[in-house]
Short mmCIF file of C-alpha atoms in Angstrom, two decimals:
data_model
loop_
_atom_site.label_atom_id
_atom_site.label_comp_id
_atom_site.label_asym_id
_atom_site.label_seq_id
_atom_site.Cartn_x
_atom_site.Cartn_y
_atom_site.Cartn_z
CA UNK A 1 -22.89 7.11 -17.91
CA UNK A 2 -25.88 8.68 -16.15
CA UNK A 3 -25.07 11.77 -14.07
CA UNK A 4 -27.15 12.88 -11.14
CA UNK A 5 -28.41 16.41 -10.50
CA UNK A 6 -26.47 18.70 -8.23
CA UNK A 7 -28.42 21.10 -6.05
CA UNK A 8 -27.37 24.76 -6.00
CA UNK A 9 -24.01 25.82 -7.31
CA UNK A 10 -22.94 28.93 -9.23
CA UNK A 11 -21.10 29.80 -12.44
CA UNK A 12 -18.36 32.30 -11.60
CA UNK A 13 -16.24 33.71 -14.41
CA UNK A 14 -13.56 31.09 -15.02
CA UNK A 15 -10.55 33.23 -16.10
CA UNK A 16 -8.75 29.91 -16.76
CA UNK A 17 -7.74 31.13 -20.21
CA UNK A 18 -4.99 33.18 -18.64
CA UNK A 19 -2.92 30.07 -17.90
CA UNK A 20 -4.70 27.04 -19.46
CA UNK A 21 -2.42 26.89 -22.48
CA UNK A 22 0.80 27.47 -20.55
CA UNK A 23 2.79 24.26 -20.28
CA UNK A 24 4.21 23.18 -16.91
CA UNK A 25 7.66 24.65 -16.42
CA UNK A 26 10.19 23.83 -13.70
CA UNK A 27 11.00 26.71 -11.37
CA UNK A 28 14.69 27.57 -11.02
CA UNK A 29 16.28 26.05 -7.93
CA UNK A 30 15.90 28.53 -5.00
CA UNK A 31 18.89 29.42 -2.86
CA UNK A 32 16.89 28.76 0.32
CA UNK A 33 13.85 26.63 1.05
CA UNK A 34 11.64 27.04 4.04
CA UNK A 35 9.94 23.71 4.82
CA UNK A 36 7.21 23.85 7.51
CA UNK A 37 6.79 20.79 9.72
CA UNK A 38 3.03 20.88 9.40
CA UNK A 39 1.69 20.86 5.82
CA UNK A 40 -1.15 18.49 6.51
CA UNK A 41 -4.13 17.78 8.77
CA UNK A 42 -2.98 16.28 12.07
CA UNK A 43 0.10 16.45 14.22
CA UNK A 44 3.24 18.24 12.90
CA UNK A 45 6.17 16.09 11.88
CA UNK A 46 9.10 15.58 14.28
CA UNK A 47 12.55 16.74 13.01
CA UNK A 48 15.17 14.02 12.53
CA UNK A 49 17.91 16.45 11.41
CA UNK A 50 19.79 19.28 13.09
CA UNK A 51 21.37 22.56 12.10
CA UNK A 52 24.55 21.96 10.15
CA UNK A 53 23.53 18.61 8.68
CA UNK A 54 24.06 18.12 4.97
CA UNK A 55 21.07 16.41 3.33
CA UNK A 56 20.33 14.98 -0.04
CA UNK A 57 17.22 15.54 -2.17
CA UNK A 58 14.44 13.32 -0.97
CA UNK A 59 16.04 12.66 2.43
CA UNK A 60 13.73 12.54 5.47
CA UNK A 61 13.78 15.86 7.42
CA UNK A 62 10.97 15.18 9.78
CA UNK A 63 9.06 11.98 10.60
CA UNK A 64 5.30 11.58 10.96
CA UNK A 65 4.15 11.88 14.55
CA UNK A 66 1.22 9.66 15.45
CA UNK A 67 -1.49 8.17 13.29
CA UNK A 68 -2.73 11.37 11.67
CA UNK A 69 0.45 13.02 10.46
CA UNK A 70 2.81 13.07 7.46
CA UNK A 71 6.56 13.05 7.01
CA UNK A 72 8.49 15.89 5.33
CA UNK A 73 11.48 15.45 2.99
CA UNK A 74 14.27 17.58 1.62
CA UNK A 75 13.25 19.33 -1.63
CA UNK A 76 16.86 19.56 -2.76
CA UNK A 77 20.34 18.81 -1.52
CA UNK A 78 22.05 21.26 0.81
CA UNK A 79 22.68 22.23 4.40
CA UNK A 80 20.23 22.73 7.24
CA UNK A 81 20.96 26.35 8.27
CA UNK A 82 18.10 27.03 10.70
CA UNK A 83 15.33 25.31 12.61
CA UNK A 84 12.71 27.58 14.15
CA UNK A 85 9.62 29.65 13.53
CA UNK A 86 8.97 31.15 10.08
CA UNK A 87 5.80 32.86 8.68
CA UNK A 88 3.26 30.35 7.50
CA UNK A 89 1.06 30.49 4.33
CA UNK A 90 -2.00 31.39 6.35
CA UNK A 91 -4.12 34.57 6.60
CA UNK A 92 -2.74 35.20 10.13
CA UNK A 93 0.83 35.05 8.92
CA UNK A 94 1.78 33.63 12.29
CA UNK A 95 5.10 31.74 12.38
CA UNK A 96 5.21 27.96 12.53
CA UNK A 97 8.12 25.50 13.19
CA UNK A 98 10.10 25.38 9.94
CA UNK A 99 13.32 23.80 8.69
CA UNK A 100 15.41 26.14 6.55
CA UNK A 101 17.52 24.41 3.90
CA UNK A 102 20.21 26.23 1.91
CA UNK A 103 20.70 24.66 -1.47
CA UNK A 104 24.18 23.49 -2.54
CA UNK A 105 23.20 23.86 -6.16
CA UNK A 106 23.77 20.16 -6.94
CA UNK A 107 20.21 18.97 -6.51
CA UNK A 108 21.54 15.52 -5.76
CA UNK A 109 19.04 12.74 -5.00
CA UNK A 110 19.30 10.26 -2.18
CA UNK A 111 19.34 6.61 -3.30
CA UNK A 112 15.75 5.59 -3.99
CA UNK A 113 14.12 2.20 -4.38
CA UNK A 114 12.42 1.62 -7.77
CA UNK A 115 9.82 -1.08 -8.34
CA UNK A 116 9.65 -2.73 -11.79
CA UNK A 117 6.15 -4.14 -11.25
CA UNK A 118 4.27 -1.96 -8.79
CA UNK A 119 1.00 -3.81 -9.53
CA UNK A 120 2.41 -6.91 -7.87
CA UNK A 121 2.61 -5.14 -4.50
CA UNK A 122 0.06 -5.85 -1.78
CA UNK A 123 -2.45 -3.18 -0.75
CA UNK A 124 -0.69 -2.85 2.61
CA UNK A 125 2.67 -2.40 0.92
CA UNK A 126 1.30 0.29 -1.40
CA UNK A 127 -0.14 2.21 1.55
CA UNK A 128 3.06 1.87 3.54
CA UNK A 129 5.16 3.27 0.63
CA UNK A 130 2.68 6.19 0.29
CA UNK A 131 3.11 6.92 3.99
CA UNK A 132 6.88 6.84 3.68
CA UNK A 133 6.73 9.28 0.82
CA UNK A 134 4.80 11.84 2.87
CA UNK A 135 1.96 12.11 0.40
CA UNK A 136 -1.16 14.11 1.36
CA UNK A 137 -4.28 15.00 -0.54
CA UNK A 138 -3.29 17.62 -3.13
CA UNK A 139 -6.81 18.82 -3.76
CA UNK A 140 -6.66 21.17 -0.78
CA UNK A 141 -7.60 19.13 2.30
CA UNK A 142 -4.04 17.77 2.79
CA UNK A 143 -5.28 14.70 4.66
CA UNK A 144 -2.50 12.06 4.94
CA UNK A 145 -3.09 9.85 1.91
CA UNK A 146 -1.88 6.56 3.47
CA UNK A 147 -4.32 6.86 6.39
CA UNK A 148 -7.09 7.54 3.88
CA UNK A 149 -6.19 4.41 1.95
CA UNK A 150 -6.10 2.18 5.05
CA UNK A 151 -9.36 3.56 6.43
CA UNK A 152 -11.08 3.10 3.08
CA UNK A 153 -9.89 -0.47 2.69
CA UNK A 154 -11.03 -1.40 6.21
CA UNK A 155 -14.39 0.28 5.52
CA UNK A 156 -15.01 -1.78 2.41
CA UNK A 157 -14.93 1.00 -0.18
CA UNK A 158 -16.41 -0.10 -3.51
CA UNK A 159 -16.00 3.05 -5.66
CA UNK A 160 -12.87 5.12 -6.19
CA UNK A 161 -13.48 8.58 -7.61
CA UNK A 162 -10.56 10.65 -8.93
CA UNK A 163 -11.29 14.32 -8.80
CA UNK A 164 -10.25 16.20 -11.91
CA UNK A 165 -12.99 18.84 -11.62
CA UNK A 166 -10.81 21.80 -10.70
CA UNK A 167 -13.86 24.05 -10.49
CA UNK A 168 -12.06 27.05 -8.86
CA UNK A 169 -11.68 30.00 -11.23
CA UNK A 170 -8.11 30.80 -12.46
CA UNK A 171 -6.61 27.45 -11.44
CA UNK A 172 -5.30 25.18 -14.19
CA UNK A 173 -2.69 23.08 -12.43
CA UNK A 174 -4.82 19.89 -12.53
CA UNK A 175 -5.83 20.60 -16.12
CA UNK A 176 -2.21 20.83 -17.18
CA UNK A 177 -1.02 17.75 -15.21
CA UNK A 178 -3.77 15.69 -16.83
CA UNK A 179 -2.84 16.92 -20.25
CA UNK A 180 0.89 16.40 -19.81
CA UNK A 181 1.19 13.41 -17.47
CA UNK A 182 -1.96 11.41 -18.07
CA UNK A 183 -0.10 8.08 -18.30
CA UNK A 184 1.52 8.46 -14.90
CA UNK A 185 -1.78 9.65 -13.37
CA UNK A 186 -3.70 6.59 -14.66
CA UNK A 187 -0.97 4.27 -13.30
CA UNK A 188 -1.25 6.03 -9.95
CA UNK A 189 -5.05 5.65 -10.04
CA UNK A 190 -4.72 1.91 -10.70
CA UNK A 191 -2.32 1.58 -7.73
CA UNK A 192 -4.77 3.47 -5.44
CA UNK A 193 -7.57 1.17 -6.63
CA UNK A 194 -5.43 -1.86 -5.60
CA UNK A 195 -4.68 -0.31 -2.25
CA UNK A 196 -8.39 0.07 -1.38
CA UNK A 197 -9.70 -2.97 -3.36
CA UNK A 198 -12.11 -0.74 -5.30
CA UNK A 199 -14.38 -2.45 -7.79
CA UNK A 200 -15.30 0.74 -9.68
CA UNK A 201 -12.95 3.51 -10.68
CA UNK A 202 -14.23 6.85 -12.05
CA UNK A 203 -12.34 9.99 -13.04
CA UNK A 204 -14.61 13.08 -13.03
CA UNK A 205 -13.46 15.96 -15.24
CA UNK A 206 -15.45 19.12 -16.00
CA UNK A 207 -16.44 19.63 -19.66
CA UNK A 208 -14.45 22.82 -19.93
CA UNK A 209 -11.26 20.73 -20.10
CA UNK A 210 -11.62 18.83 -23.43
CA UNK A 211 -7.85 18.36 -23.91
CA UNK A 212 -7.47 16.84 -20.42
CA UNK A 213 -10.50 14.57 -21.00
CA UNK A 214 -9.02 13.30 -24.30
CA UNK A 215 -5.56 12.72 -22.76
CA UNK A 216 -7.00 10.84 -19.78
CA UNK A 217 -9.32 8.76 -21.98
CA UNK A 218 -6.40 7.71 -24.16
CA UNK A 219 -4.24 6.84 -21.17
CA UNK A 220 -7.10 4.86 -19.53
CA UNK A 221 -7.97 2.86 -22.64
CA UNK A 222 -7.90 -0.89 -21.93
CA UNK A 223 -8.04 -0.41 -18.18
CA UNK A 224 -10.81 -0.40 -15.60
CA UNK A 225 -10.48 3.32 -15.21
CA UNK A 226 -13.51 5.21 -16.62
CA UNK A 227 -13.26 8.92 -17.46
CA UNK A 228 -16.53 10.76 -16.96
CA UNK A 229 -17.32 14.24 -18.31
CA UNK A 230 -19.15 16.41 -15.82
CA UNK A 231 -20.90 19.75 -16.37
CA UNK A 232 -18.85 22.80 -15.41
CA UNK A 233 -20.27 24.29 -12.24
CA UNK A 234 -18.87 25.48 -8.95
CA UNK A 235 -18.29 23.70 -6.56
CA UNK A 236 -18.29 20.56 -8.68
CA UNK A 237 -14.77 19.73 -7.46
CA UNK A 238 -15.93 19.50 -3.84
CA UNK A 239 -15.81 15.98 -2.46
CA UNK A 240 -19.51 15.83 -1.50
CA UNK A 241 -20.64 17.26 -4.81
CA UNK A 242 -18.58 15.05 -7.12
CA UNK A 243 -19.82 12.01 -5.24
CA UNK A 244 -23.42 13.12 -5.58
CA UNK A 245 -23.12 13.83 -9.33
CA UNK A 246 -21.26 10.62 -10.23
CA UNK A 247 -23.03 8.13 -7.92
CA UNK A 248 -26.25 9.75 -6.75
CA UNK A 249 -25.18 9.02 -3.16
CA UNK A 250 -25.11 11.69 -0.46
CA UNK A 251 -22.76 11.69 2.49
CA UNK A 252 -24.77 11.78 5.72
CA UNK A 253 -24.41 14.74 8.03
CA UNK A 254 -21.21 14.33 10.00
CA UNK A 255 -20.24 11.29 7.95
CA UNK A 256 -17.35 10.42 5.63
CA UNK A 257 -17.32 9.18 2.03
CA UNK A 258 -16.22 5.78 3.27
CA UNK A 259 -19.57 5.52 5.10
CA UNK A 260 -21.28 5.17 1.68
CA UNK A 261 -18.52 3.06 0.14
CA UNK A 262 -16.69 5.82 -1.74
CA UNK A 263 -13.12 7.17 -1.68
CA UNK A 264 -12.23 10.47 -3.42
CA UNK A 265 -8.70 11.47 -4.36
CA UNK A 266 -7.28 14.27 -6.49
CA UNK A 267 -5.62 13.50 -9.83
CA UNK A 268 -2.43 15.25 -8.72
CA UNK A 269 -2.36 12.91 -5.71
CA UNK A 270 -2.46 9.97 -8.12
CA UNK A 271 0.59 11.32 -9.87
CA UNK A 272 2.43 11.63 -6.58
CA UNK A 273 1.48 8.06 -5.65
CA UNK A 274 2.80 6.78 -9.02
CA UNK A 275 6.14 8.55 -8.48
CA UNK A 276 6.39 7.23 -4.92
CA UNK A 277 5.59 3.58 -5.74
CA UNK A 278 7.42 3.13 -9.03
CA UNK A 279 10.45 5.36 -8.38
CA UNK A 280 10.56 5.75 -4.57
CA UNK A 281 10.33 9.53 -4.78
CA UNK A 282 8.75 11.41 -1.87
CA UNK A 283 6.37 14.36 -2.28
CA UNK A 284 8.73 17.33 -2.53
CA UNK A 285 7.16 19.41 -5.30
CA UNK A 286 3.81 20.19 -6.85
CA UNK A 287 2.25 22.04 -9.78
CA UNK A 288 1.15 25.59 -8.95
CA UNK A 289 -0.86 28.05 -11.07
CA UNK A 290 0.40 31.63 -10.96
CA UNK A 291 -2.34 33.92 -12.29
CA UNK A 292 -4.58 36.86 -11.86
CA UNK A 293 -5.07 40.21 -13.56
CA UNK A 294 -2.06 41.73 -11.69
CA UNK A 295 0.36 39.08 -12.91
CA UNK A 296 2.27 39.93 -16.08
CA UNK A 297 2.64 36.38 -17.47
CA UNK A 298 0.29 33.78 -15.99
CA UNK A 299 1.84 30.29 -15.91
CA UNK A 300 1.88 26.81 -14.42
CA UNK A 301 5.09 25.90 -12.60
CA UNK A 302 6.45 22.87 -10.81
CA UNK A 303 7.69 24.37 -7.57
CA UNK A 304 9.64 22.69 -4.77
CA UNK A 305 7.96 22.64 -1.38
CA UNK A 306 9.47 25.42 0.67
CA UNK A 307 9.96 27.85 -2.27
CA UNK A 308 9.09 31.43 -1.28
CA UNK A 309 5.94 32.61 -3.14
CA UNK A 310 7.80 35.72 -4.26
CA UNK A 311 10.04 33.52 -6.49
CA UNK A 312 6.93 32.20 -8.26
CA UNK A 313 5.69 35.78 -8.84
CA UNK A 314 9.14 36.80 -10.17
CA UNK A 315 9.15 33.74 -12.49
CA UNK A 316 5.83 35.06 -13.87
CA UNK A 317 7.61 38.36 -14.69
CA UNK A 318 6.13 40.10 -11.65
CA UNK A 319 3.19 42.44 -11.53
CA UNK A 320 1.72 44.31 -14.46
CA UNK A 321 -0.13 46.50 -11.98
CA UNK A 322 -0.45 46.61 -8.16
CA UNK A 323 -2.27 43.63 -6.69
CA UNK A 324 -5.32 44.54 -4.58
CA UNK A 325 -5.42 41.04 -3.10
CA UNK A 326 -3.04 38.07 -2.93
CA UNK A 327 -4.57 34.60 -2.62
CA UNK A 328 -3.08 31.15 -2.05
CA UNK A 329 -5.38 28.66 -3.86
CA UNK A 330 -8.51 29.70 -5.70
CA UNK A 331 -10.44 32.92 -5.31
CA UNK A 332 -13.51 31.22 -3.86
CA UNK A 333 -11.98 29.06 -1.12
CA UNK A 334 -8.35 30.22 -1.10
CA UNK A 335 -6.55 32.02 1.68
CA UNK A 336 -5.62 35.69 1.49
CA UNK A 337 -2.06 36.56 2.45
CA UNK A 338 0.20 39.61 2.43
CA UNK A 339 3.73 38.29 3.04
CA UNK A 340 5.16 36.98 -0.22
CA UNK A 341 8.07 35.32 1.59
CA UNK A 342 5.78 32.56 2.85
CA UNK A 343 6.67 29.17 1.29
CA UNK A 344 4.85 26.93 -1.07
CA UNK A 345 3.51 23.93 0.80
CA UNK A 346 2.03 20.61 -0.31
CA UNK A 347 -1.47 22.04 -0.46
CA UNK A 348 -0.64 25.19 -2.49
CA UNK A 349 -2.49 24.88 -5.77
CA UNK A 350 -2.35 28.51 -6.87
CA UNK A 351 -0.83 31.93 -6.30
CA UNK A 352 -3.20 34.68 -7.41
CA UNK A 353 -2.59 38.39 -7.63
CA UNK A 354 -5.97 39.98 -8.21
CA UNK A 355 -6.78 43.56 -9.20
CA UNK A 356 -9.38 45.77 -7.62
CA UNK A 357 -11.64 45.23 -10.65
CA UNK A 358 -11.42 41.46 -10.28
CA UNK A 359 -12.29 41.58 -6.58
CA UNK A 360 -15.31 43.84 -7.18
CA UNK A 361 -15.68 44.69 -3.54
CA UNK A 362 -18.88 46.47 -2.51
CA UNK A 363 -20.04 47.56 0.88
CA UNK A 364 -22.41 45.11 2.56
CA UNK A 365 -26.03 46.15 3.11
CA UNK A 366 -28.82 44.54 5.21
CA UNK A 367 -30.22 41.20 4.09
CA UNK A 368 -33.28 41.56 1.89
CA UNK A 369 -34.46 37.95 2.54
CA UNK A 370 -34.45 37.13 -1.16
CA UNK A 371 -33.22 33.53 -0.53
CA UNK A 372 -30.73 33.68 -3.44
CA UNK A 373 -28.11 32.14 -1.08
CA UNK A 374 -30.47 29.28 -0.29
CA UNK A 375 -30.86 28.40 -3.97
CA UNK A 376 -27.08 28.62 -4.50
CA UNK A 377 -26.09 26.42 -1.55
CA UNK A 378 -24.92 23.06 -2.89
CA UNK A 379 -25.52 21.40 0.47
CA UNK A 380 -29.06 22.59 0.78
CA UNK A 381 -28.59 24.80 3.83
CA UNK A 382 -30.15 28.15 4.85
CA UNK A 383 -27.17 30.59 4.87
CA UNK A 384 -29.30 33.59 5.73
CA UNK A 385 -30.64 31.86 8.85
CA UNK A 386 -27.22 30.65 9.98
CA UNK A 387 -25.77 34.14 9.50
CA UNK A 388 -28.58 35.84 11.42
CA UNK A 389 -27.88 33.60 14.39
CA UNK A 390 -24.14 34.00 14.20
CA UNK A 391 -24.60 37.83 14.30
CA UNK A 392 -26.23 37.50 17.75
CA UNK A 393 -23.73 34.89 18.94
CA UNK A 394 -26.31 32.12 18.80
CA UNK A 395 -23.86 29.41 17.66
CA UNK A 396 -26.12 26.59 18.82
CA UNK A 397 -28.89 27.96 16.66
CA UNK A 398 -26.46 28.16 13.64
CA UNK A 399 -25.40 24.53 14.26
CA UNK A 400 -29.09 23.52 14.36
CA UNK A 401 -29.42 24.97 10.88
CA UNK A 402 -26.46 22.92 9.60
CA UNK A 403 -23.35 25.04 10.20
CA UNK A 404 -21.17 21.94 10.61
CA UNK A 405 -22.28 20.65 7.18
CA UNK A 406 -21.24 23.89 5.45
CA UNK A 407 -18.33 23.26 3.07
CA UNK A 408 -17.34 26.92 3.01
CA UNK A 409 -17.45 27.03 -0.77
CA UNK A 410 -18.45 30.69 -0.88
CA UNK A 411 -21.36 30.19 -3.32
CA UNK A 412 -23.72 32.08 -0.98
CA UNK A 413 -21.38 35.04 -0.66
CA UNK A 414 -20.87 35.10 -4.44
CA UNK A 415 -24.51 35.43 -5.30
CA UNK A 416 -25.68 37.66 -2.39
CA UNK A 417 -27.11 40.92 -3.88
CA UNK A 418 -26.50 42.60 -0.49
CA UNK A 419 -22.78 41.66 -0.69
CA UNK A 420 -22.91 40.12 2.77
CA UNK A 421 -19.74 38.10 3.44
CA UNK A 422 -21.73 35.05 4.50
CA UNK A 423 -18.91 32.53 4.30
CA UNK A 424 -16.79 34.77 6.56
CA UNK A 425 -19.51 34.50 9.23
CA UNK A 426 -19.49 30.72 8.87
CA UNK A 427 -15.73 30.39 9.05
CA UNK A 428 -15.66 32.67 12.10
CA UNK A 429 -18.33 30.64 13.82
CA UNK A 430 -16.60 27.33 12.99
CA UNK A 431 -13.40 28.71 14.47
CA UNK A 432 -15.27 29.84 17.57
CA UNK A 433 -16.89 26.44 17.92
CA UNK A 434 -13.52 24.73 17.51
CA UNK A 435 -12.14 26.96 20.25
CA UNK A 436 -15.06 26.08 22.50
CA UNK A 437 -14.55 22.40 21.75
CA UNK A 438 -10.84 22.67 22.63
CA UNK A 439 -11.69 24.49 25.84
CA UNK A 440 -14.27 21.81 26.66
CA UNK A 441 -11.78 19.04 26.00
CA UNK A 442 -9.17 20.81 28.10
CA UNK A 443 -11.70 21.21 30.93
CA UNK A 444 -12.62 17.51 30.69
CA UNK A 445 -8.95 16.55 30.72
CA UNK A 446 -8.40 18.82 33.76
CA UNK A 447 -11.39 17.26 35.46
CA UNK A 448 -10.07 13.75 34.73
CA UNK A 449 -6.74 14.69 36.17
CA UNK A 450 -8.36 16.20 39.27
CA UNK A 451 -10.61 13.11 39.65
CA UNK A 452 -7.57 10.85 39.27
CA UNK A 453 -5.66 12.88 41.87
CA UNK A 454 -8.57 12.77 44.33
CA UNK A 455 -8.98 9.04 43.72
CA UNK A 456 -5.23 8.54 44.23
CA UNK A 457 -5.32 10.54 47.48
CA UNK A 458 -8.37 8.59 48.68
CA UNK A 459 -6.68 5.30 47.71
CA UNK A 460 -3.53 6.24 49.64
CA UNK A 461 -5.59 7.30 52.68
CA UNK A 462 -7.56 4.08 52.40
CA UNK A 463 -4.43 2.01 52.13
CA UNK A 464 -2.93 3.84 55.14
CA UNK A 465 -6.06 3.27 57.15
CA UNK A 466 -6.09 -0.43 56.17
CA UNK A 467 -2.41 -0.71 57.06
CA UNK A 468 -3.00 1.01 60.39
CA UNK A 469 -5.91 -1.31 61.08
CA UNK A 470 -3.76 -4.33 60.23
CA UNK A 471 -1.02 -3.10 62.53
CA UNK A 472 -3.55 -2.47 65.32
CA UNK A 473 -5.11 -5.90 64.82
CA UNK A 474 -1.66 -7.45 64.87
CA UNK A 475 -0.71 -5.52 68.03
CA UNK A 476 -3.94 -6.49 69.76
CA UNK A 477 -3.49 -10.13 68.76
CA UNK A 478 0.06 -10.01 70.14
CA UNK A 479 -1.15 -8.48 73.36
CA UNK A 480 -3.85 -11.15 73.69
CA UNK A 481 -1.34 -13.89 73.04
CA UNK A 482 0.95 -12.42 75.71
CA UNK A 483 -1.88 -12.23 78.25
CA UNK A 484 -2.90 -15.79 77.47
CA UNK A 485 0.67 -16.96 77.87
CA UNK A 486 0.96 -15.11 81.21
CA UNK A 487 -2.30 -16.60 82.40
CA UNK A 488 -1.02 -20.12 81.61
CA UNK A 489 2.14 -19.42 83.57
CA UNK A 490 0.14 -18.31 86.64
CA UNK A 491 -2.01 -21.44 86.51
CA UNK A 492 1.05 -23.61 86.42
#
């Protein structure tokens, strides 16, 4: 199959060898699980349980709220011991609404509905079951999968791309799941293809994963699923880039993949879909890579959602030396954190403990206008120009240079010889713009409420005036009638 050129990109040191040959192992059952109500893009889920309730594994804890939301299920059986704020896996560490579940040690499943022939289900039924299972994109975006399926089907998607790129350094969770569970993944891919009525199904895997490629090719043999080997380059696993490489199509600024007839899902999401459709199992666990120079024994573990990160670190035999930085996800786009009691969530792909040598921090110096960042940008933007405008608070100018199209991959920061944290500028500016947009929406909503109030007051006054006019007219008519009647009497 012909591959198309990808602009920009970088080749960071992979460090995948630390965990690539480590088989997936199940993490011991934690005593307590901390399950946040928002592990996805959109509105947080609404609790349907209360403190003191005994729940079974897979039981619904919180239901999706609105169109863009996702439900949350019990990762094991036990008792709900608390419902309140708990530190979130986010750089701020701010608490978020969380359900605390104390395990009873039995790990007993709720009754689930299996399907003998999932390929006989209708597209709508498949999407509905995916929604019930609380599945979100496991590649990092955590967009509700069912909504993505429905939108893609209504948009007339022709090509389904399964992302097995896993271009982030250190991470090997997708590599291992493709090696060890290729059959289930391919079945999940075929079900997703039915759900969106895709005519072409491609699985893109970087060429640094030969074992995963071989396993997926063997599992896909005889089906319409085509496994494609892609060159290893960061950020090959980004949605926009994998589409461009495999199809030659480019998502328009501000657009979605569905606009060009494409849907992208992660291979781990396909496994979750297969488990939900065939066995009725909700998304309550995921594969996580625990790695980094500070970790004693790098590994790939299947961790229940809500498991404290510290338990994953302990399972990897702890630290071999002090960690200079802790990261959830990959080192390029992951989130730094300090509190190891934060829980694993649906979007947690990795837990990295990096040494000072691995970080290689250097003090930033002035931009030398070398344009290295421009050549590295996979979207074709001008990072130096955007950063120069953000530094003087000219956000409109940064937007004019394409700030909203930036995928925050960090390629520009990685190659900058002046060690300028360019992607930090962009993330800051995006947050500021989002805050301004929220303030604008709030102002517009307030204005609408004020206009509605003024209109209501004017309507009431108008109705009162009209009622008063009617009463006056009626009174005058009555008086005229009385005068006319009196005049008739006098004439008689």
